[in-house]
XYZ file of N, CA and C in Angstrom:
627
model
N 0.825 -1.208 0.000
C 0.000 0.000 0.000
C 0.862 1.263 0.000
N 2.004 1.226 0.686
C 2.909 2.380 0.696
C 3.392 2.708 -0.718
N 3.472 1.676 -1.549
C 3.884 1.858 -2.937
C 2.880 2.729 -3.691
N 1.606 2.550 -3.383
C 0.562 3.346 -4.040
C 0.635 4.793 -3.545
N 0.801 4.970 -2.241
C 0.892 6.318 -1.668
C 2.120 7.065 -2.203
N 3.165 6.302 -2.502
C 4.409 6.901 -3.006
C 4.170 7.683 -4.297
N 3.288 7.168 -5.139
C 3.082 7.762 -6.458
C 1.742 8.472 -6.621
N 0.826 8.259 -5.688
C -0.497 8.877 -5.791
C -0.849 9.518 -4.453
N -0.670 10.832 -4.388
C -1.030 11.522 -3.148
C -2.461 12.048 -3.254
N -2.965 12.524 -2.157
C -4.311 13.087 -2.154
C -5.424 12.064 -2.208
N -5.117 10.796 -1.884
C -6.166 9.767 -1.860
C -7.109 10.015 -0.690
N -8.392 9.770 -0.901
C -9.371 9.927 0.170
C -9.255 8.746 1.145
N -9.765 8.901 2.372
C -9.759 7.772 3.313
C -10.427 6.524 2.731
N -11.503 6.729 1.960
C -12.194 5.586 1.358
C -11.309 4.895 0.314
N -10.615 5.688 -0.496
C -9.714 5.103 -1.490
C -8.581 4.328 -0.820
N -8.028 4.885 0.241
C -6.958 4.202 0.971
C -7.453 2.884 1.534
N -8.644 2.901 2.107
C -9.237 1.665 2.651
C -9.431 0.629 1.558
N -9.938 1.065 0.423
C -10.149 0.142 -0.693
C -8.832 -0.478 -1.162
N -7.820 0.351 -1.335
C -6.526 -0.176 -1.768
C -5.940 -1.134 -0.730
N -6.079 -0.792 0.535
C -5.551 -1.647 1.601
C -6.241 -3.008 1.637
N -7.525 -3.024 1.328
C -8.295 -4.271 1.406
C -8.041 -5.212 0.231
N -7.472 -4.679 -0.839
C -7.248 -5.507 -2.032
C -6.428 -6.755 -1.720
N -5.367 -6.603 -0.950
C -4.474 -7.738 -0.695
C -5.207 -8.890 -0.012
N -5.941 -8.583 1.045
C -6.665 -9.639 1.761
C -7.718 -10.291 0.883
N -8.445 -9.477 0.118
C -9.487 -10.017 -0.752
C -8.892 -10.957 -1.807
N -7.799 -10.535 -2.437
C -7.194 -11.371 -3.478
C -6.534 -12.615 -2.892
N -5.887 -12.476 -1.760
C -5.262 -13.658 -1.145
C -6.325 -14.683 -0.761
N -7.433 -14.199 -0.229
C -8.515 -15.086 0.170
C -9.119 -15.801 -1.039
N -9.430 -15.033 -2.082
C -10.059 -15.634 -3.266
C -9.089 -16.475 -4.081
N -7.820 -16.138 -4.018
C -6.822 -16.892 -4.779
C -6.644 -18.304 -4.230
N -6.958 -18.488 -2.955
C -6.908 -19.832 -2.365
C -8.026 -20.709 -2.922
N -9.140 -20.077 -3.291
C -10.300 -20.826 -3.802
C -10.246 -20.972 -5.322
N -9.907 -19.877 -5.992
C -9.844 -19.860 -7.459
C -8.531 -19.192 -7.844
N -7.596 -19.952 -8.348
C -6.267 -19.421 -8.622
C -6.261 -18.556 -9.883
N -6.259 -17.234 -9.686
C -6.224 -16.329 -10.840
C -4.935 -15.517 -10.894
N -4.187 -15.518 -9.801
C -2.919 -14.781 -9.735
C -1.845 -15.740 -9.232
N -0.675 -15.737 -9.880
C 0.388 -16.658 -9.468
C 0.852 -16.340 -8.045
N 1.476 -17.325 -7.385
C 1.925 -17.148 -6.007
C 2.911 -15.977 -5.890
N 3.850 -15.919 -6.823
C 4.831 -14.832 -6.792
C 4.138 -13.478 -6.938
N 3.166 -13.430 -7.856
C 2.475 -12.171 -8.097
C 1.593 -11.763 -6.928
N 0.987 -12.724 -6.249
C 0.120 -12.388 -5.119
C 0.949 -11.817 -3.975
N 2.201 -12.268 -3.859
C 3.092 -11.735 -2.817
C 3.578 -10.335 -3.159
N 3.508 -9.971 -4.427
C 3.899 -8.624 -4.853
C 2.732 -7.951 -5.574
N 1.554 -8.121 -5.011
C 0.317 -7.659 -5.643
C 0.351 -6.168 -5.966
N 0.834 -5.365 -5.007
C 0.784 -3.917 -5.204
C 1.747 -3.454 -6.287
N 2.882 -4.113 -6.436
C 3.836 -3.745 -7.487
C 3.387 -4.261 -8.843
N 3.165 -5.579 -8.930
C 2.968 -6.244 -10.215
C 1.567 -6.086 -10.793
N 0.608 -5.781 -9.966
C -0.775 -5.684 -10.455
C -1.400 -4.310 -10.214
N -1.362 -3.844 -8.954
C -2.066 -2.598 -8.636
C -1.344 -1.392 -9.233
N -0.055 -1.218 -8.892
C 0.678 -0.064 -9.416
C 0.830 -0.147 -10.934
N 1.071 -1.354 -11.442
C 1.159 -1.532 -12.898
C -0.130 -1.061 -13.575
N -1.271 -1.457 -13.026
C -2.565 -1.028 -13.573
C -2.688 0.490 -13.563
N -2.223 1.107 -12.476
C -2.363 2.554 -12.316
C -1.407 3.336 -13.207
N -0.508 2.635 -13.891
C 0.347 3.302 -14.871
C -0.468 4.027 -15.925
N -1.643 3.487 -16.239
C -2.530 4.137 -17.217
C -2.918 5.536 -16.739
N -3.127 5.674 -15.427
C -3.529 6.972 -14.860
C -2.420 8.012 -14.949
N -1.161 7.564 -15.047
C -0.051 8.508 -15.217
C -0.032 9.073 -16.636
N -0.582 8.306 -17.563
C -0.633 8.736 -18.964
C -1.882 9.575 -19.234
N -3.016 9.155 -18.639
C -4.275 9.879 -18.840
C -5.159 9.776 -17.604
N -5.475 10.912 -17.002
C -6.463 10.938 -15.922
C -7.854 10.977 -16.560
N -8.772 10.191 -16.017
C -10.116 10.123 -16.583
C -11.028 11.166 -15.939
N -11.817 11.814 -16.767
C -12.756 12.836 -16.290
C -13.978 12.194 -15.640
N -14.573 12.853 -14.635
C -15.821 12.366 -14.060
C -16.864 12.173 -15.163
N -17.579 11.055 -15.096
C -18.603 10.758 -16.091
C -18.098 9.975 -17.289
N -16.784 9.758 -17.371
C -16.232 8.986 -18.491
C -16.655 7.522 -18.382
N -16.656 6.838 -19.523
C -16.987 5.415 -19.576
C -15.782 4.649 -20.120
N -15.336 3.659 -19.341
C -14.122 2.909 -19.663
C -14.449 1.414 -19.749
N -13.951 0.774 -20.798
C -14.131 -0.671 -20.983
C -12.796 -1.371 -20.733
N -12.781 -2.333 -19.812
C -11.589 -3.133 -19.526
C -11.793 -4.511 -20.151
N -11.011 -4.799 -21.182
C -11.180 -6.030 -21.954
C -10.179 -7.093 -21.500
N -10.696 -8.303 -21.237
C -9.828 -9.380 -20.754
C -9.278 -9.033 -19.391
N -10.162 -8.598 -18.515
C -9.755 -8.065 -17.207
C -9.079 -9.105 -16.310
N -9.249 -10.390 -16.615
C -8.606 -11.424 -15.791
C -9.132 -11.367 -14.377
N -8.239 -11.128 -13.430
C -8.649 -11.016 -12.031
C -9.122 -9.623 -11.648
N -9.258 -8.742 -12.635
C -9.744 -7.396 -12.349
C -8.723 -6.299 -12.585
N -7.737 -6.598 -13.424
C -6.676 -5.615 -13.698
C -6.626 -5.289 -15.194
N -6.538 -4.021 -15.520
C -6.343 -2.855 -14.646
C -7.617 -2.235 -14.073
N -8.784 -2.806 -14.367
C -10.045 -2.140 -14.057
C -10.305 -1.809 -12.606
N -10.076 -2.750 -11.689
C -10.425 -2.500 -10.279
C -9.559 -1.402 -9.655
N -8.220 -1.460 -9.775
C -7.437 -0.342 -9.228
C -7.808 1.009 -9.841
N -8.090 1.016 -11.145
C -8.470 2.269 -11.795
C -9.835 2.757 -11.303
N -10.744 1.828 -11.034
C -12.066 2.202 -10.521
C -11.967 2.797 -9.116
N -11.020 2.298 -8.325
C -10.792 2.877 -6.999
C -10.239 4.294 -7.128
N -9.308 4.468 -8.058
C -8.668 5.773 -8.234
C -9.621 6.809 -8.812
N -10.557 6.355 -9.648
C -11.506 7.276 -10.301
C -12.946 6.874 -9.957
N -13.411 7.200 -8.745
C -14.743 6.755 -8.299
C -15.903 7.378 -9.072
N -15.650 8.481 -9.795
C -16.730 9.144 -10.542
C -16.729 8.746 -12.016
N -15.973 7.698 -12.333
C -15.888 7.172 -13.695
C -16.523 5.784 -13.726
N -17.241 5.469 -14.795
C -17.893 4.157 -14.925
C -16.964 3.173 -15.642
N -16.763 2.027 -15.020
C -15.902 0.992 -15.580
C -16.717 -0.264 -15.888
N -16.509 -0.830 -17.062
C -17.152 -2.070 -17.476
C -16.054 -3.103 -17.670
N -16.008 -4.099 -16.798
C -14.964 -5.126 -16.818
C -15.503 -6.387 -17.485
N -14.781 -6.841 -18.526
C -15.258 -7.957 -19.346
C -14.181 -9.029 -19.449
N -14.590 -10.285 -19.295
C -13.691 -11.414 -19.546
C -14.553 -12.627 -19.904
N -14.031 -13.443 -20.803
C -14.798 -14.607 -21.265
C -14.645 -15.811 -20.341
N -13.716 -15.738 -19.376
C -13.466 -16.876 -18.482
C -14.240 -16.695 -17.182
N -15.189 -17.588 -16.964
C -16.131 -17.459 -15.861
C -15.497 -17.423 -14.483
N -14.502 -18.279 -14.229
C -13.915 -18.331 -12.878
C -13.184 -17.031 -12.540
N -12.593 -16.401 -13.553
C -11.925 -15.117 -13.310
C -12.956 -14.044 -12.976
N -14.060 -14.039 -13.704
C -15.090 -13.040 -13.447
C -15.741 -13.244 -12.085
N -15.782 -14.483 -11.623
C -16.312 -14.757 -10.283
C -15.483 -14.014 -9.231
N -14.158 -14.079 -9.372
C -13.273 -13.377 -8.447
C -13.479 -11.867 -8.556
N -13.549 -11.376 -9.786
C -13.761 -9.938 -10.006
C -15.052 -9.482 -9.333
N -16.123 -10.215 -9.548
C -17.415 -9.852 -8.960
C -17.353 -9.831 -7.440
N -16.661 -10.814 -6.861
C -16.571 -10.889 -5.396
C -15.705 -9.764 -4.834
N -14.636 -9.413 -5.529
C -13.779 -8.311 -5.063
C -14.532 -6.987 -5.162
N -15.237 -6.781 -6.277
C -16.028 -5.566 -6.456
C -17.081 -5.454 -5.349
N -17.744 -6.575 -5.076
C -18.767 -6.582 -4.018
C -18.139 -6.382 -2.646
N -16.996 -7.028 -2.431
C -16.309 -6.911 -1.144
C -15.876 -5.490 -0.837
N -15.504 -4.758 -1.871
C -15.097 -3.361 -1.707
C -16.288 -2.404 -1.725
N -17.406 -2.884 -2.234
C -18.584 -2.027 -2.355
C -18.449 -0.979 -3.445
N -17.733 -1.326 -4.516
C -17.548 -0.378 -5.613
C -18.851 -0.213 -6.394
N -19.308 1.020 -6.490
C -20.572 1.305 -7.173
C -20.382 1.693 -8.637
N -19.133 1.875 -9.048
C -18.866 2.376 -10.400
C -18.329 1.292 -11.325
N -18.548 0.024 -10.957
C -18.035 -1.096 -11.762
C -19.174 -2.021 -12.180
N -19.219 -2.301 -13.486
C -20.130 -3.302 -14.046
C -19.279 -4.457 -14.562
N -19.734 -5.693 -14.381
C -18.966 -6.848 -14.848
C -19.791 -7.681 -15.817
N -19.132 -8.231 -16.831
C -19.795 -9.099 -17.801
C -18.887 -10.265 -18.150
N -19.421 -11.474 -18.020
C -18.697 -12.688 -18.409
C -19.092 -13.020 -19.851
N -18.290 -12.539 -20.809
C -18.599 -12.742 -22.222
C -17.400 -12.318 -23.054
N -17.440 -12.613 -24.327
C -16.436 -12.123 -25.264
C -16.740 -10.655 -25.570
N -15.692 -9.862 -25.723
C -15.894 -8.426 -25.923
C -16.659 -8.143 -27.214
N -16.542 -9.015 -28.211
C -17.261 -8.799 -29.467
C -18.773 -8.744 -29.257
N -19.242 -9.357 -28.176
C -20.678 -9.394 -27.896
C -21.162 -8.234 -27.031
N -20.254 -7.342 -26.679
C -20.601 -6.218 -25.806
C -21.077 -5.037 -26.644
N -22.223 -4.470 -26.262
C -22.720 -3.263 -26.914
C -22.305 -2.045 -26.094
N -22.233 -0.913 -26.757
C -21.925 0.320 -26.041
C -20.724 1.038 -26.630
N -20.566 2.313 -26.244
C -19.452 3.131 -26.686
C -18.722 3.689 -25.465
N -17.406 3.740 -25.560
C -16.576 4.078 -24.409
C -15.522 5.117 -24.797
N -15.166 5.952 -23.828
C -14.117 6.947 -24.064
C -12.772 6.259 -24.317
N -12.474 5.284 -23.463
C -11.235 4.535 -23.631
C -11.482 3.051 -23.382
N -10.709 2.231 -24.085
C -10.691 0.790 -23.850
C -9.322 0.468 -23.277
N -9.302 -0.103 -22.076
C -8.049 -0.404 -21.400
C -7.847 -1.911 -21.304
N -6.587 -2.321 -21.191
C -6.310 -3.752 -21.097
C -4.845 -3.970 -20.750
N -4.552 -5.205 -20.332
C -3.185 -5.601 -20.033
C -2.776 -6.740 -20.939
N -2.261 -6.410 -22.114
C -1.584 -7.375 -22.985
C -2.331 -8.689 -23.183
N -3.601 -8.617 -23.532
C -4.359 -9.856 -23.737
C -4.211 -10.406 -25.152
N -3.734 -9.560 -26.072
C -3.558 -9.994 -27.465
C -2.661 -8.989 -28.170
N -2.147 -9.376 -29.337
C -1.403 -8.431 -30.160
C -2.345 -7.311 -30.600
N -1.793 -6.138 -30.810
C -2.627 -4.970 -31.101
C -3.581 -5.163 -32.287
N -3.158 -5.745 -33.418
C -4.115 -5.920 -34.520
C -5.337 -6.745 -34.124
N -5.114 -7.793 -33.345
C -6.222 -8.629 -32.859
C -7.109 -7.839 -31.915
N -6.484 -7.085 -31.018
C -7.235 -6.311 -30.024
C -8.090 -5.243 -30.703
N -7.531 -4.602 -31.701
C -8.284 -3.577 -32.451
C -9.500 -4.212 -33.132
N -9.325 -5.397 -33.672
C -10.437 -6.102 -34.322
C -11.526 -6.456 -33.307
N -11.113 -6.929 -32.135
C -12.083 -7.292 -31.095
C -12.942 -6.102 -30.671
N -12.325 -4.941 -30.605
C -12.993 -3.782 -30.003
C -13.558 -2.803 -31.032
N -13.599 -3.226 -32.256
C -14.086 -2.359 -33.342
C -15.502 -1.849 -33.062
N -15.696 -0.556 -33.285
C -17.025 0.034 -33.146
C -17.451 0.349 -31.730
N -16.510 0.341 -30.775
C -16.889 0.550 -29.374
C -16.354 1.860 -28.785
N -15.836 2.726 -29.639
C -15.302 3.999 -29.167
C -16.353 5.107 -29.296
N -16.491 5.916 -28.239
C -17.458 7.015 -28.232
C -17.043 8.119 -29.206
N -18.033 8.852 -29.708
C -17.784 9.885 -30.724
C -17.128 11.128 -30.127
N -17.660 11.615 -29.019
C -17.176 12.863 -28.430
C -15.952 12.608 -27.559
N -14.868 13.326 -27.842
C -13.635 13.173 -27.083
C -13.478 14.345 -26.118
N -13.339 14.068 -24.833
C -13.309 15.134 -23.821
C -12.030 15.119 -22.980
N -11.088 14.258 -23.329
C -9.846 14.137 -22.570
C -8.672 14.751 -23.334
N -7.557 14.876 -22.648
C -6.342 15.392 -23.281
C -5.931 14.494 -24.449
N -5.957 13.181 -24.206
C -5.697 12.229 -25.287
C -7.000 11.931 -26.019
N -6.904 11.653 -27.301
C -8.094 11.305 -28.081
C -8.621 9.936 -27.645
N -9.931 9.773 -27.776
C -10.551 8.487 -27.440
C -9.851 7.343 -28.163
N -9.767 6.204 -27.497
C -9.123 5.053 -28.126
C -8.680 4.029 -27.115
N -7.610 3.334 -27.425
C -7.090 2.242 -26.600
C -5.937 2.737 -25.737
N -5.925 2.329 -24.473
C -4.788 2.517 -23.577
C -4.382 1.125 -23.105
N -3.227 0.684 -23.590
C -2.853 -0.733 -23.493
C -1.555 -0.892 -22.729
N -1.549 -1.694 -21.676
C -0.337 -2.004 -20.930
C 0.393 -3.151 -21.620
N 1.603 -2.876 -22.096
C 2.380 -3.892 -22.804
C 3.845 -3.827 -22.371
N 4.596 -4.877 -22.712
C 6.016 -4.906 -22.410
C 6.828 -5.310 -23.619
N 8.140 -5.073 -23.529
C 9.034 -5.534 -24.582
C 9.079 -4.622 -25.797
N 9.609 -5.155 -26.890
C 9.772 -4.403 -28.130
C 8.467 -4.436 -28.928
N 7.875 -3.280 -29.146
C 6.560 -3.210 -29.790
C 6.626 -2.721 -31.236
N 7.848 -2.549 -31.745
C 8.012 -1.953 -33.084
C 7.248 -2.716 -34.157
N 7.399 -4.018 -34.184
C 6.735 -4.822 -35.215
C 5.227 -4.819 -35.037
N 4.789 -4.987 -33.796
C 3.358 -5.060 -33.503
C 2.623 -3.765 -33.853
N 3.318 -2.631 -33.700
C 2.673 -1.336 -33.926
C 3.028 -0.720 -35.279
N 3.684 -1.498 -36.123
C 4.168 -0.977 -37.417
C 3.050 -0.377 -38.263
N 1.855 -0.948 -38.182
C 0.741 -0.474 -39.007
C -0.059 0.650 -38.350
N 0.359 1.063 -37.152
C -0.404 2.074 -36.409
C 0.457 3.319 -36.202
N 0.461 4.183 -37.206
C 1.321 5.362 -37.173
C 0.920 6.366 -36.095
N -0.334 6.297 -35.657
C -0.803 7.258 -34.651
C -0.577 6.770 -33.226
N -0.089 5.547 -33.061
C 0.144 5.006 -31.721
C 1.310 5.731 -31.046
N 1.174 5.993 -29.756
C 2.255 6.603 -28.988
C 2.584 5.717 -27.794
N 3.875 5.526 -27.560
C 4.334 4.668 -26.467
C 4.816 5.521 -25.308
N 4.340 5.210 -24.110
C 4.781 5.872 -22.884
C 5.513 4.842 -22.021
N 6.769 5.101 -21.712
C 7.541 4.186 -20.873
C 7.201 4.406 -19.405
N 6.841 3.336 -18.710
C 6.467 3.485 -17.305
C 7.656 3.830 -16.419
N 8.872 3.643 -16.916
C 10.057 4.079 -16.148
C 10.105 5.605 -16.019
N 9.341 6.312 -16.835
C 9.265 7.771 -16.709
C 8.441 8.180 -15.487
N 7.677 7.237 -14.953
C 6.783 7.541 -13.832
C 7.112 6.753 -12.566
N 7.615 5.526 -12.737
C 7.906 4.640 -11.602
C 9.371 4.223 -11.633
N 10.020 4.166 -10.472
C 11.457 3.873 -10.431
C 11.799 2.404 -10.187
N 10.809 1.586 -9.853
C 11.077 0.178 -9.548
C 11.550 -0.584 -10.793
N 12.461 -1.545 -10.600
C 13.038 -2.320 -11.711
C 11.978 -3.053 -12.518
N 10.897 -3.442 -11.860
C 9.824 -4.191 -12.513
C 9.320 -3.474 -13.776
N 9.408 -2.139 -13.787
C 8.823 -1.358 -14.884
C 9.805 -1.094 -16.021
N 10.969 -1.699 -15.954
C 12.031 -1.411 -16.929
C 11.580 -1.582 -18.381
N 10.774 -2.616 -18.654
C 10.318 -2.860 -20.032
C 8.828 -2.591 -20.214
N 8.190 -2.058 -19.187
C 6.738 -1.886 -19.216
C 6.347 -0.546 -19.842
N 5.280 -0.586 -20.612
C 4.839 0.594 -21.353
C 3.312 0.710 -21.340
N 2.849 1.916 -21.621
C 1.439 2.140 -21.959
C 1.405 2.614 -23.414
N 0.590 1.946 -24.211
C 0.416 2.342 -25.612
C -0.934 3.043 -25.757
N -0.907 4.250 -26.312
C -2.165 4.933 -26.638
C -2.372 4.863 -28.142
N -3.502 4.298 -28.529
C -3.866 4.226 -29.947
C -5.215 4.923 -30.133
N -5.215 6.134 -30.717
C -6.494 6.808 -30.970
C -7.313 6.023 -31.991
N -8.621 5.956 -31.744
C -9.508 5.271 -32.690
C -10.686 6.179 -33.002
N -11.122 6.150 -34.229
C -12.265 6.969 -34.639
C -13.589 6.270 -34.330
N -14.577 7.068 -34.010
C -15.940 6.571 -33.814
C -16.477 6.022 -35.121
N -17.117 4.852 -35.022
C -17.765 4.275 -36.190
C -19.228 4.022 -35.835
N -20.103 4.839 -36.391
C -21.535 4.740 -36.073
C -22.225 3.658 -36.849
């Protein structure tokens, strides 16, 4: 939890409580349904929570924004981002039922009112969103195909509406066809070694009515 306070000041007492409770909730549920590796659960705040919040260093979400988290797995990056932005609506989607069970229980355990969960493939989701966020669930061309037609028309943020994607490694080949994509290195925001190869990719996408 100190790791979160290190990089995000001005958290409300409720936000601090929510972040503090994440570890116990995930450790408890991970014993029943294994969604996070043992090593990762021991470093939950570094490898999952702070990593998820890297998106917030690139773009802060405005109150009333709608965000889609695709392939949320155990709830990352959606749950930490929902705690950080309580006035933003988050829709967390994953096709794997046991993972969504954990997400639903963590959301309920925290009492988060700004999170909706759906156990389904993203292609079956209706709606338009300011940003689509995710943690490396597929190569960018595949991800763009999955999320086609889900970007909102009106852009109200500093960055244009589109994808905010947590990825690692060399992305040159994967992003070769996306000239408008911009890469943000998380080492510019976080000093821990874990972030040495970690990035946030912003890919603006146009509304398709």
